[in-house]
């Protein structure tokens, strides 16, 4: 690693830390909403009666998950973790921190594992550069911050389990290249455990895990080794079937599934028009341009170490597109629609990862098939050959563009910082705490509260309605053991569905 490259890595590290600060701080102003109360009410009422007894709480959550598996939620772990809603323990903010840590740590682990296996341990820093850049791109521009981190039930079900899947991918990479038998066994066991956990959150991640394990199994067949990888494949298939064939899946989807071929066509069309053409913007282009010299170094080492020719760039590009399209297939097949923003968050994270991976493969193809040795060396050494101030400016330009946000909206960290500085997050927090004083008053049975005056974009997901029979009102009333809870007036900004 050259002097300029060390400086660039430090800037990336500082940027990720700096951008994480408002995302973490604003989590302390977040509060439960919508399904949080419905999922968490059983455990909450149990705690009110029996106190904080660990085994009793786990038993209560397991009973709730068992009931929901047959009635509504098809995932075999999501309902269990959903029942352990952090507000039951007075720390709703902690889920956002855990999910954010799992996601960023998972991306770092995955890229470092790939770089280490392809180019040797001395190439881990290149994986770190790719991960840090990808973290900025993903967390600053995903479709919905609140559904990615701050609304507990939606975030833990989707982004939380997706983050576990990234860890599983990193472990599978290490297993595929590991030569030590004992360590291989440990990695294989870890991959099976992670596959089981990741498959229990949502059917998209569960299906994605099957595809990932199929890919690694194919690599094992080509390499004629590591055939133990069929074990995590089997676990992921079982997990997916537990989701797909669950009674709750039929209930939620109405039992009327879409035809397979039209679903596949719809997924391809949706992915191309709604995702690829929208997300492949100047920010992603700058990110890939910035990573080019680093990736050229890694691909050059890979070609030399394994005599790999990168012969199928178009096939890899098509495979990445098909993988993204496949992520939309479960909701299109089961529900007949593309799915909520929390699902698009997962697809966007994978889009960023796949953009880097596919681009790296394309660079490998250029190195081994088109470029001369001196051209490859020139590209790999661009940052070493320029002045330090230009290297710094290029890094900052790429980061600023990734963090600029859309024309009519800020990026995640800028929006969070804005809401912290203008007081809207604090005002939202204060108004919810005032409601809680009424909810927890034992003398009140029928409670009427005023609509919220502020709804911070980063942490506000939904609110109750003026209809006490609405499912959200019923859920919060059950949670606090009240006859009814409702708004004093109709709020046109609230979803009644």
Short mmCIF file of C-alpha atoms in Angstrom, two decimals:
data_model
loop_
_atom_site.label_atom_id
_atom_site.label_comp_id
_atom_site.label_asym_id
_atom_site.label_seq_id
_atom_site.Cartn_x
_atom_site.Cartn_y
_atom_site.Cartn_z
CA UNK A 1 0.00 0.00 0.00
CA UNK A 2 1.49 3.31 -1.11
CA UNK A 3 1.52 6.56 0.87
CA UNK A 4 -1.36 8.05 -1.09
CA UNK A 5 -3.38 4.88 -0.72
CA UNK A 6 -2.86 4.90 3.05
CA UNK A 7 -4.13 8.47 3.13
CA UNK A 8 -7.18 7.54 1.07
CA UNK A 9 -7.97 4.60 3.34
CA UNK A 10 -7.80 6.87 6.39
CA UNK A 11 -10.17 9.33 4.73
CA UNK A 12 -12.62 6.50 3.99
CA UNK A 13 -12.44 5.27 7.57
CA UNK A 14 -13.00 8.78 8.91
CA UNK A 15 -15.90 9.31 6.50
CA UNK A 16 -17.69 6.11 7.58
CA UNK A 17 -17.25 7.02 11.25
CA UNK A 18 -18.41 10.60 10.70
CA UNK A 19 -21.42 9.55 8.65
CA UNK A 20 -22.33 6.96 11.28
CA UNK A 21 -22.58 9.52 14.09
CA UNK A 22 -25.95 11.11 13.14
CA UNK A 23 -27.36 7.70 12.16
CA UNK A 24 -26.51 6.37 15.61
CA UNK A 25 -27.48 9.47 17.62
CA UNK A 26 -30.92 9.79 16.02
CA UNK A 27 -31.69 6.18 16.97
CA UNK A 28 -32.10 7.37 20.56
CA UNK A 29 -35.11 9.45 19.44
CA UNK A 30 -36.88 6.56 17.68
CA UNK A 31 -40.01 4.85 19.03
CA UNK A 32 -42.17 1.81 18.22
CA UNK A 33 -44.96 2.01 15.67
CA UNK A 34 -47.33 -0.16 13.64
CA UNK A 35 -46.54 -3.89 13.99
CA UNK A 36 -44.05 -3.30 16.80
CA UNK A 37 -46.84 -3.25 19.36
CA UNK A 38 -48.68 -6.22 17.91
CA UNK A 39 -45.55 -8.34 17.86
CA UNK A 40 -44.26 -7.17 21.23
CA UNK A 41 -47.48 -7.17 23.25
CA UNK A 42 -47.36 -10.82 24.42
CA UNK A 43 -43.90 -10.48 25.94
CA UNK A 44 -44.69 -7.00 27.28
CA UNK A 45 -47.79 -8.19 29.15
CA UNK A 46 -45.90 -11.24 30.42
CA UNK A 47 -43.17 -8.98 31.81
CA UNK A 48 -45.77 -6.75 33.45
CA UNK A 49 -47.13 -9.76 35.30
CA UNK A 50 -44.03 -11.87 35.98
CA UNK A 51 -41.02 -9.56 35.67
CA UNK A 52 -37.80 -10.00 33.70
CA UNK A 53 -37.32 -13.77 33.87
CA UNK A 54 -35.22 -14.80 30.88
CA UNK A 55 -36.56 -18.30 30.29
CA UNK A 56 -40.15 -17.18 30.74
CA UNK A 57 -39.66 -14.37 28.21
CA UNK A 58 -38.08 -16.77 25.70
CA UNK A 59 -40.95 -19.25 26.18
CA UNK A 60 -43.52 -16.48 25.67
CA UNK A 61 -41.78 -15.27 22.50
CA UNK A 62 -41.54 -18.83 21.16
CA UNK A 63 -45.27 -19.41 21.74
CA UNK A 64 -46.08 -16.18 19.91
CA UNK A 65 -43.82 -17.18 16.99
CA UNK A 66 -45.42 -20.63 16.79
CA UNK A 67 -48.88 -19.07 16.67
CA UNK A 68 -47.90 -16.50 14.03
CA UNK A 69 -46.18 -19.09 11.86
CA UNK A 70 -49.56 -20.73 11.26
CA UNK A 71 -51.66 -17.57 11.13
CA UNK A 72 -49.72 -14.84 9.37
CA UNK A 73 -45.92 -14.57 9.42
CA UNK A 74 -44.28 -17.44 7.54
CA UNK A 75 -40.74 -16.84 8.82
CA UNK A 76 -39.68 -19.20 11.57
CA UNK A 77 -37.40 -16.75 13.42
CA UNK A 78 -38.68 -13.28 12.57
CA UNK A 79 -41.77 -13.56 14.77
CA UNK A 80 -39.64 -14.76 17.67
CA UNK A 81 -37.21 -11.86 17.44
CA UNK A 82 -40.12 -9.51 16.73
CA UNK A 83 -41.78 -10.54 19.98
CA UNK A 84 -38.61 -9.44 21.80
CA UNK A 85 -39.29 -5.85 20.76
CA UNK A 86 -36.58 -3.71 22.47
CA UNK A 87 -39.08 -1.26 23.96
CA UNK A 88 -40.18 -4.14 26.20
CA UNK A 89 -36.81 -3.66 27.87
CA UNK A 90 -36.65 0.12 27.69
CA UNK A 91 -34.05 0.30 24.90
CA UNK A 92 -35.83 0.64 21.56
CA UNK A 93 -32.77 2.38 20.11
CA UNK A 94 -30.54 -0.67 20.49
CA UNK A 95 -32.01 -2.54 17.52
CA UNK A 96 -30.88 0.17 15.07
CA UNK A 97 -27.35 0.01 16.46
CA UNK A 98 -27.26 -3.80 16.25
CA UNK A 99 -28.60 -3.89 12.69
CA UNK A 100 -26.24 -1.14 11.56
CA UNK A 101 -23.30 -2.93 13.15
CA UNK A 102 -24.28 -6.26 11.60
CA UNK A 103 -24.65 -4.72 8.15
CA UNK A 104 -21.46 -2.66 8.06
CA UNK A 105 -19.50 -5.43 9.76
CA UNK A 106 -20.93 -7.98 7.33
CA UNK A 107 -19.92 -5.95 4.28
CA UNK A 108 -16.42 -5.41 5.69
CA UNK A 109 -16.05 -9.10 6.55
CA UNK A 110 -17.29 -10.23 3.14
CA UNK A 111 -15.03 -7.96 1.08
CA UNK A 112 -11.98 -8.59 3.25
CA UNK A 113 -12.58 -12.35 3.00
CA UNK A 114 -12.84 -12.20 -0.79
CA UNK A 115 -9.75 -10.02 -1.13
CA UNK A 116 -7.75 -12.20 1.26
CA UNK A 117 -8.65 -15.41 -0.57
CA UNK A 118 -8.06 -14.00 -4.05
CA UNK A 119 -4.93 -11.96 -3.50
CA UNK A 120 -3.51 -13.21 -0.22
CA UNK A 121 -3.63 -11.73 3.28
CA UNK A 122 -1.65 -8.72 2.12
CA UNK A 123 -4.66 -7.76 -0.06
CA UNK A 124 -7.14 -7.47 2.81
CA UNK A 125 -6.78 -3.70 2.77
CA UNK A 126 -8.15 -3.65 -0.80
CA UNK A 127 -11.22 -5.50 0.46
CA UNK A 128 -11.52 -2.92 3.25
CA UNK A 129 -11.42 -0.08 0.69
CA UNK A 130 -14.20 -1.73 -1.34
CA UNK A 131 -16.25 -2.35 1.80
CA UNK A 132 -15.90 1.18 3.20
CA UNK A 133 -16.82 2.70 -0.16
CA UNK A 134 -19.74 0.29 -0.53
CA UNK A 135 -20.96 1.07 2.99
CA UNK A 136 -21.11 4.78 2.17
CA UNK A 137 -22.92 4.14 -1.12
CA UNK A 138 -25.44 1.74 0.42
CA UNK A 139 -26.26 3.45 3.72
CA UNK A 140 -26.48 6.96 2.30
CA UNK A 141 -28.73 6.19 -0.66
CA UNK A 142 -30.96 3.26 0.28
CA UNK A 143 -34.67 3.80 -0.43
CA UNK A 144 -35.78 4.12 3.20
CA UNK A 145 -33.66 4.72 6.30
CA UNK A 146 -36.54 4.18 8.72
CA UNK A 147 -37.34 0.76 7.26
CA UNK A 148 -33.65 -0.15 7.09
CA UNK A 149 -32.78 0.64 10.72
CA UNK A 150 -35.28 2.46 12.89
CA UNK A 151 -38.66 0.76 12.60
CA UNK A 152 -37.78 -2.33 14.58
CA UNK A 153 -40.19 -4.92 13.22
CA UNK A 154 -39.52 -4.16 9.56
CA UNK A 155 -35.80 -3.53 9.97
CA UNK A 156 -34.96 -6.63 11.98
CA UNK A 157 -37.04 -8.84 9.70
CA UNK A 158 -35.35 -7.62 6.53
CA UNK A 159 -32.06 -5.76 6.99
CA UNK A 160 -31.13 -7.62 10.17
CA UNK A 161 -31.39 -11.07 8.62
CA UNK A 162 -29.91 -9.85 5.36
CA UNK A 163 -26.85 -8.67 7.28
CA UNK A 164 -26.51 -12.17 8.75
CA UNK A 165 -26.60 -13.51 5.19
CA UNK A 166 -23.63 -11.30 4.29
CA UNK A 167 -21.67 -12.84 7.16
CA UNK A 168 -22.65 -16.27 5.85
CA UNK A 169 -21.31 -15.38 2.40
CA UNK A 170 -18.00 -14.29 3.92
CA UNK A 171 -17.71 -17.55 5.84
CA UNK A 172 -18.45 -19.57 2.68
CA UNK A 173 -15.70 -17.71 0.81
CA UNK A 174 -13.21 -18.55 3.56
CA UNK A 175 -14.37 -22.18 3.60
CA UNK A 176 -14.01 -22.54 -0.15
CA UNK A 177 -10.36 -21.46 -0.05
CA UNK A 178 -9.37 -22.92 3.33
CA UNK A 179 -6.72 -25.66 3.24
CA UNK A 180 -6.69 -26.48 6.95
CA UNK A 181 -9.06 -29.37 7.74
CA UNK A 182 -9.97 -28.38 11.30
CA UNK A 183 -10.61 -24.76 10.35
CA UNK A 184 -12.66 -25.92 7.37
CA UNK A 185 -14.91 -27.91 9.69
CA UNK A 186 -15.40 -24.89 11.94
CA UNK A 187 -16.17 -22.66 8.98
CA UNK A 188 -18.61 -25.22 7.57
CA UNK A 189 -20.43 -25.46 10.91
CA UNK A 190 -20.56 -21.67 11.16
CA UNK A 191 -21.96 -21.37 7.63
CA UNK A 192 -24.73 -23.87 8.44
CA UNK A 193 -25.71 -21.97 11.58
CA UNK A 194 -25.70 -18.63 9.75
CA UNK A 195 -27.69 -20.13 6.85
CA UNK A 196 -30.35 -21.33 9.30
CA UNK A 197 -30.54 -17.93 11.01
CA UNK A 198 -30.52 -15.87 7.81
CA UNK A 199 -33.26 -18.04 6.29
CA UNK A 200 -35.61 -17.37 9.17
CA UNK A 201 -36.22 -13.68 8.62
CA UNK A 202 -37.98 -13.14 5.30
CA UNK A 203 -38.61 -15.18 2.17
CA UNK A 204 -36.45 -12.94 -0.03
CA UNK A 205 -33.30 -13.42 2.03
CA UNK A 206 -34.18 -17.09 2.41
CA UNK A 207 -34.45 -17.53 -1.36
CA UNK A 208 -31.30 -15.48 -1.92
CA UNK A 209 -29.37 -17.79 0.44
CA UNK A 210 -30.40 -20.80 -1.65
CA UNK A 211 -29.06 -19.12 -4.78
CA UNK A 212 -25.82 -18.12 -3.05
CA UNK A 213 -25.25 -21.64 -1.73
CA UNK A 214 -25.99 -23.05 -5.19
CA UNK A 215 -23.32 -20.75 -6.62
CA UNK A 216 -20.74 -21.87 -4.06
CA UNK A 217 -21.72 -25.50 -4.63
CA UNK A 218 -21.09 -24.99 -8.35
CA UNK A 219 -17.66 -23.53 -7.53
CA UNK A 220 -16.93 -26.58 -5.38
CA UNK A 221 -17.83 -28.89 -8.27
CA UNK A 222 -15.57 -26.98 -10.69
CA UNK A 223 -12.70 -26.96 -8.19
CA UNK A 224 -13.36 -30.62 -7.30
CA UNK A 225 -13.06 -29.93 -3.59
CA UNK A 226 -15.02 -28.58 -0.61
CA UNK A 227 -18.06 -30.69 -1.38
CA UNK A 228 -19.13 -30.29 2.23
CA UNK A 229 -20.69 -27.06 1.00
CA UNK A 230 -23.79 -29.09 0.22
CA UNK A 231 -24.56 -28.92 3.96
CA UNK A 232 -25.26 -25.15 4.11
CA UNK A 233 -27.07 -25.58 0.78
CA UNK A 234 -29.33 -28.19 2.36
CA UNK A 235 -29.91 -25.98 5.39
CA UNK A 236 -30.80 -22.99 3.20
CA UNK A 237 -33.22 -25.10 1.11
CA UNK A 238 -34.93 -26.40 4.23
CA UNK A 239 -35.19 -22.84 5.56
CA UNK A 240 -36.70 -21.59 2.31
CA UNK A 241 -39.23 -24.42 2.23
CA UNK A 242 -40.16 -23.73 5.85
CA UNK A 243 -40.97 -20.18 4.73
CA UNK A 244 -42.65 -20.95 1.43
CA UNK A 245 -44.80 -23.84 2.66
CA UNK A 246 -45.76 -22.25 5.98
CA UNK A 247 -49.52 -21.93 6.61
CA UNK A 248 -48.97 -18.23 7.25
CA UNK A 249 -47.64 -17.74 3.71
CA UNK A 250 -50.91 -18.94 2.20
CA UNK A 251 -52.91 -16.78 4.61
CA UNK A 252 -50.91 -13.63 3.86
CA UNK A 253 -50.85 -14.20 0.11
CA UNK A 254 -54.51 -15.17 0.01
CA UNK A 255 -53.56 -18.61 -1.34
CA UNK A 256 -53.64 -17.25 -4.89
CA UNK A 257 -50.07 -17.41 -6.19
CA UNK A 258 -48.97 -15.88 -9.49
CA UNK A 259 -47.98 -18.00 -12.48
CA UNK A 260 -44.25 -18.74 -12.59
CA UNK A 261 -43.34 -17.58 -16.12
CA UNK A 262 -45.21 -14.22 -15.93
CA UNK A 263 -43.62 -13.67 -12.51
CA UNK A 264 -40.12 -14.19 -13.92
CA UNK A 265 -40.79 -11.81 -16.82
CA UNK A 266 -42.24 -9.24 -14.45
CA UNK A 267 -39.17 -9.48 -12.19
CA UNK A 268 -36.75 -8.93 -15.08
CA UNK A 269 -38.72 -5.96 -16.35
CA UNK A 270 -39.10 -4.44 -12.88
CA UNK A 271 -35.42 -4.85 -12.02
CA UNK A 272 -34.28 -3.23 -15.25
CA UNK A 273 -36.66 -0.28 -15.22
CA UNK A 274 -37.11 0.43 -11.52
CA UNK A 275 -33.71 -0.52 -10.14
CA UNK A 276 -30.85 -0.68 -12.65
CA UNK A 277 -31.76 2.38 -14.71
CA UNK A 278 -32.54 4.38 -11.58
CA UNK A 279 -29.62 3.32 -9.38
CA UNK A 280 -26.82 3.17 -11.95
CA UNK A 281 -26.11 6.90 -11.65
CA UNK A 282 -23.08 9.18 -11.56
CA UNK A 283 -22.46 8.41 -7.89
CA UNK A 284 -22.05 4.68 -8.56
CA UNK A 285 -19.93 5.47 -11.62
CA UNK A 286 -17.61 7.66 -9.52
CA UNK A 287 -17.40 4.92 -6.89
CA UNK A 288 -16.33 2.34 -9.49
CA UNK A 289 -13.90 4.77 -11.09
CA UNK A 290 -12.37 5.48 -7.69
CA UNK A 291 -11.99 1.75 -6.98
CA UNK A 292 -10.45 0.92 -10.36
CA UNK A 293 -6.73 1.03 -9.41
CA UNK A 294 -7.40 -0.99 -6.24
CA UNK A 295 -9.42 -3.62 -8.09
CA UNK A 296 -6.84 -3.84 -10.87
CA UNK A 297 -4.20 -4.69 -8.27
CA UNK A 298 -6.42 -7.38 -6.77
CA UNK A 299 -7.45 -8.88 -10.10
CA UNK A 300 -3.85 -8.94 -11.29
CA UNK A 301 -2.82 -10.88 -8.20
CA UNK A 302 -5.76 -13.24 -8.67
CA UNK A 303 -4.83 -13.94 -12.29
CA UNK A 304 -1.22 -14.62 -11.33
CA UNK A 305 -2.01 -16.73 -8.27
CA UNK A 306 -4.67 -18.96 -9.85
CA UNK A 307 -3.95 -18.56 -13.59
CA UNK A 308 -7.52 -17.36 -13.90
CA UNK A 309 -8.56 -15.80 -17.24
CA UNK A 310 -11.91 -14.14 -16.36
CA UNK A 311 -13.30 -15.52 -19.60
CA UNK A 312 -17.02 -14.82 -19.18
CA UNK A 313 -17.69 -11.14 -18.34
CA UNK A 314 -21.07 -11.06 -20.10
CA UNK A 315 -22.17 -14.22 -18.30
CA UNK A 316 -21.18 -12.71 -14.96
CA UNK A 317 -23.05 -9.50 -15.80
CA UNK A 318 -26.15 -11.51 -16.73
CA UNK A 319 -25.80 -13.56 -13.56
CA UNK A 320 -25.71 -10.44 -11.40
CA UNK A 321 -28.80 -9.07 -13.13
CA UNK A 322 -30.63 -12.39 -12.71
CA UNK A 323 -29.69 -12.50 -9.03
CA UNK A 324 -31.14 -9.02 -8.41
CA UNK A 325 -34.26 -9.99 -10.38
CA UNK A 326 -34.64 -13.16 -8.33
CA UNK A 327 -34.80 -11.08 -5.15
CA UNK A 328 -38.09 -9.62 -6.39
CA UNK A 329 -39.61 -12.99 -7.26
CA UNK A 330 -40.96 -14.07 -3.81
CA UNK A 331 -43.18 -10.97 -3.33
CA UNK A 332 -44.28 -10.99 -6.97
CA UNK A 333 -45.08 -14.70 -6.75
CA UNK A 334 -46.79 -14.66 -3.34
CA UNK A 335 -48.32 -11.17 -3.19
CA UNK A 336 -48.40 -10.13 -6.85
CA UNK A 337 -46.43 -6.93 -6.13
CA UNK A 338 -42.85 -5.69 -5.83
CA UNK A 339 -42.81 -5.51 -2.05
CA UNK A 340 -42.23 -2.70 0.47
CA UNK A 341 -39.31 -0.28 0.75
CA UNK A 342 -37.61 -2.49 3.32
CA UNK A 343 -37.24 -5.11 0.59
CA UNK A 344 -35.87 -2.54 -1.84
CA UNK A 345 -33.29 -1.66 0.80
CA UNK A 346 -31.95 -5.21 0.61
CA UNK A 347 -31.91 -5.17 -3.17
CA UNK A 348 -30.06 -1.85 -3.16
CA UNK A 349 -27.39 -3.15 -0.77
CA UNK A 350 -26.90 -6.15 -3.06
CA UNK A 351 -26.88 -3.87 -6.08
CA UNK A 352 -23.93 -1.93 -4.63
CA UNK A 353 -22.06 -5.15 -3.75
CA UNK A 354 -22.71 -6.74 -7.13
CA UNK A 355 -21.72 -3.56 -8.97
CA UNK A 356 -18.27 -3.78 -7.38
CA UNK A 357 -17.97 -7.55 -7.93
CA UNK A 358 -19.09 -7.51 -11.58
CA UNK A 359 -16.89 -4.50 -12.34
CA UNK A 360 -13.90 -6.24 -10.73
CA UNK A 361 -14.50 -9.29 -12.91
CA UNK A 362 -14.68 -7.09 -16.01
CA UNK A 363 -11.35 -5.48 -15.05
CA UNK A 364 -9.90 -8.97 -14.61
CA UNK A 365 -11.03 -9.81 -18.14
CA UNK A 366 -9.37 -6.68 -19.48
CA UNK A 367 -6.12 -7.43 -17.63
CA UNK A 368 -5.85 -11.02 -18.85
CA UNK A 369 -7.22 -10.60 -22.36
CA UNK A 370 -6.82 -7.04 -23.62
CA UNK A 371 -4.29 -4.95 -21.70
CA UNK A 372 -0.55 -5.18 -21.94
CA UNK A 373 1.51 -5.60 -18.78
CA UNK A 374 2.70 -1.99 -18.76
CA UNK A 375 -0.88 -0.72 -19.14
CA UNK A 376 -2.01 -2.82 -16.21
CA UNK A 377 0.90 -1.57 -14.10
CA UNK A 378 0.09 2.03 -15.03
CA UNK A 379 -3.56 1.73 -13.95
CA UNK A 380 -2.67 -0.11 -10.73
CA UNK A 381 -0.12 2.58 -9.83
CA UNK A 382 -2.18 5.67 -10.68
CA UNK A 383 -2.63 6.71 -7.05
CA UNK A 384 1.04 6.16 -6.25
CA UNK A 385 2.00 8.35 -9.19
CA UNK A 386 -0.19 11.38 -8.43
CA UNK A 387 0.38 14.05 -5.81
CA UNK A 388 -1.19 13.54 -2.42
CA UNK A 389 -3.52 16.52 -2.73
CA UNK A 390 -5.03 15.14 -5.94
CA UNK A 391 -5.56 11.74 -4.32
CA UNK A 392 -7.31 13.43 -1.40
CA UNK A 393 -9.46 15.57 -3.68
CA UNK A 394 -10.52 12.55 -5.75
CA UNK A 395 -11.49 10.64 -2.61
CA UNK A 396 -13.46 13.56 -1.21
CA UNK A 397 -15.19 14.20 -4.54
CA UNK A 398 -16.38 10.61 -4.69
CA UNK A 399 -17.60 10.70 -1.07
CA UNK A 400 -19.35 14.06 -1.43
CA UNK A 401 -21.21 12.89 -4.51
CA UNK A 402 -22.29 9.65 -2.80
CA UNK A 403 -23.49 11.66 0.22
CA UNK A 404 -25.22 14.45 -1.70
CA UNK A 405 -28.55 12.62 -1.92
CA UNK A 406 -31.25 13.05 -4.55
CA UNK A 407 -32.24 16.44 -6.02
CA UNK A 408 -35.19 16.78 -3.61
CA UNK A 409 -33.88 14.83 -0.64
CA UNK A 410 -30.78 14.54 1.51
CA UNK A 411 -28.71 11.43 2.02
CA UNK A 412 -29.41 9.40 5.17
CA UNK A 413 -26.74 10.99 7.38
CA UNK A 414 -27.43 14.54 6.19
CA UNK A 415 -31.18 14.08 6.75
CA UNK A 416 -30.54 12.65 10.22
CA UNK A 417 -28.20 15.55 11.06
CA UNK A 418 -30.79 18.04 9.79
CA UNK A 419 -33.54 16.54 11.95
CA UNK A 420 -31.27 16.52 14.98
CA UNK A 421 -30.21 20.13 14.49
CA UNK A 422 -33.63 21.61 13.66
CA UNK A 423 -35.20 19.92 16.68
CA UNK A 424 -37.78 17.82 14.84
CA UNK A 425 -36.33 14.55 16.20
CA UNK A 426 -36.39 15.93 19.76
CA UNK A 427 -39.94 17.25 19.30
CA UNK A 428 -41.13 13.88 17.98
CA UNK A 429 -39.46 12.15 20.93
CA UNK A 430 -41.12 14.54 23.43
CA UNK A 431 -44.60 14.08 21.93
CA UNK A 432 -44.32 10.29 22.01
CA UNK A 433 -43.14 10.43 25.65
CA UNK A 434 -46.19 12.56 26.49
CA UNK A 435 -48.41 9.89 24.95
CA UNK A 436 -46.66 7.23 27.01
CA UNK A 437 -47.60 9.06 30.19
CA UNK A 438 -51.24 8.60 29.22
CA UNK A 439 -50.76 5.02 28.04
CA UNK A 440 -49.16 4.02 31.33
CA UNK A 441 -51.74 5.77 33.54
CA UNK A 442 -53.63 2.92 35.31
CA UNK A 443 -56.71 5.11 35.78
CA UNK A 444 -57.31 5.63 32.06
CA UNK A 445 -59.02 2.95 29.94
CA UNK A 446 -60.03 4.88 26.81
CA UNK A 447 -57.29 7.20 25.60
CA UNK A 448 -57.43 9.96 22.99
CA UNK A 449 -54.19 11.61 21.84
CA UNK A 450 -53.38 14.48 19.51
CA UNK A 451 -51.82 13.83 16.08
CA UNK A 452 -48.08 14.29 15.91
CA UNK A 453 -46.95 17.78 14.92
CA UNK A 454 -43.70 16.51 13.41
CA UNK A 455 -42.84 13.30 11.58
CA UNK A 456 -39.05 13.06 11.08
CA UNK A 457 -38.33 11.25 7.83
CA UNK A 458 -35.45 9.18 9.17
CA UNK A 459 -37.14 7.71 12.26
CA UNK A 460 -40.90 8.07 11.75
CA UNK A 461 -42.61 5.11 10.09
CA UNK A 462 -46.32 5.26 10.94
CA UNK A 463 -48.86 6.30 13.56
CA UNK A 464 -52.17 5.18 14.99
CA UNK A 465 -55.44 6.47 13.52
CA UNK A 466 -58.67 8.05 14.74
CA UNK A 467 -60.36 4.65 14.32
CA UNK A 468 -60.01 2.58 17.51
CA UNK A 469 -60.79 -0.59 15.53
CA UNK A 470 -57.84 -0.13 13.18
CA UNK A 471 -55.27 -2.91 13.60
CA UNK A 472 -52.58 -0.44 14.72
CA UNK A 473 -54.86 1.03 17.37
CA UNK A 474 -55.88 -2.44 18.51
CA UNK A 475 -52.23 -3.48 18.75
CA UNK A 476 -51.16 -0.55 20.91
CA UNK A 477 -54.28 -0.86 23.08
CA UNK A 478 -53.45 -4.52 23.72
CA UNK A 479 -49.83 -3.65 24.43
CA UNK A 480 -50.77 -1.18 27.17
CA UNK A 481 -53.81 -3.22 28.31
CA UNK A 482 -56.35 -0.48 27.47
CA UNK A 483 -59.87 -0.64 26.09
CA UNK A 484 -59.09 1.74 23.24
CA UNK A 485 -56.51 4.22 22.00
CA UNK A 486 -57.10 6.61 19.11
CA UNK A 487 -56.19 9.98 17.61
CA UNK A 488 -58.44 12.93 18.35
CA UNK A 489 -58.73 13.77 14.64
CA UNK A 490 -58.17 12.32 11.20
CA UNK A 491 -54.56 12.58 10.03
CA UNK A 492 -54.36 12.51 6.21
CA UNK A 493 -50.64 11.61 6.32
CA UNK A 494 -51.27 8.29 8.10
CA UNK A 495 -51.74 4.98 6.30
CA UNK A 496 -55.03 3.39 7.33
CA UNK A 497 -54.40 0.09 5.53
#
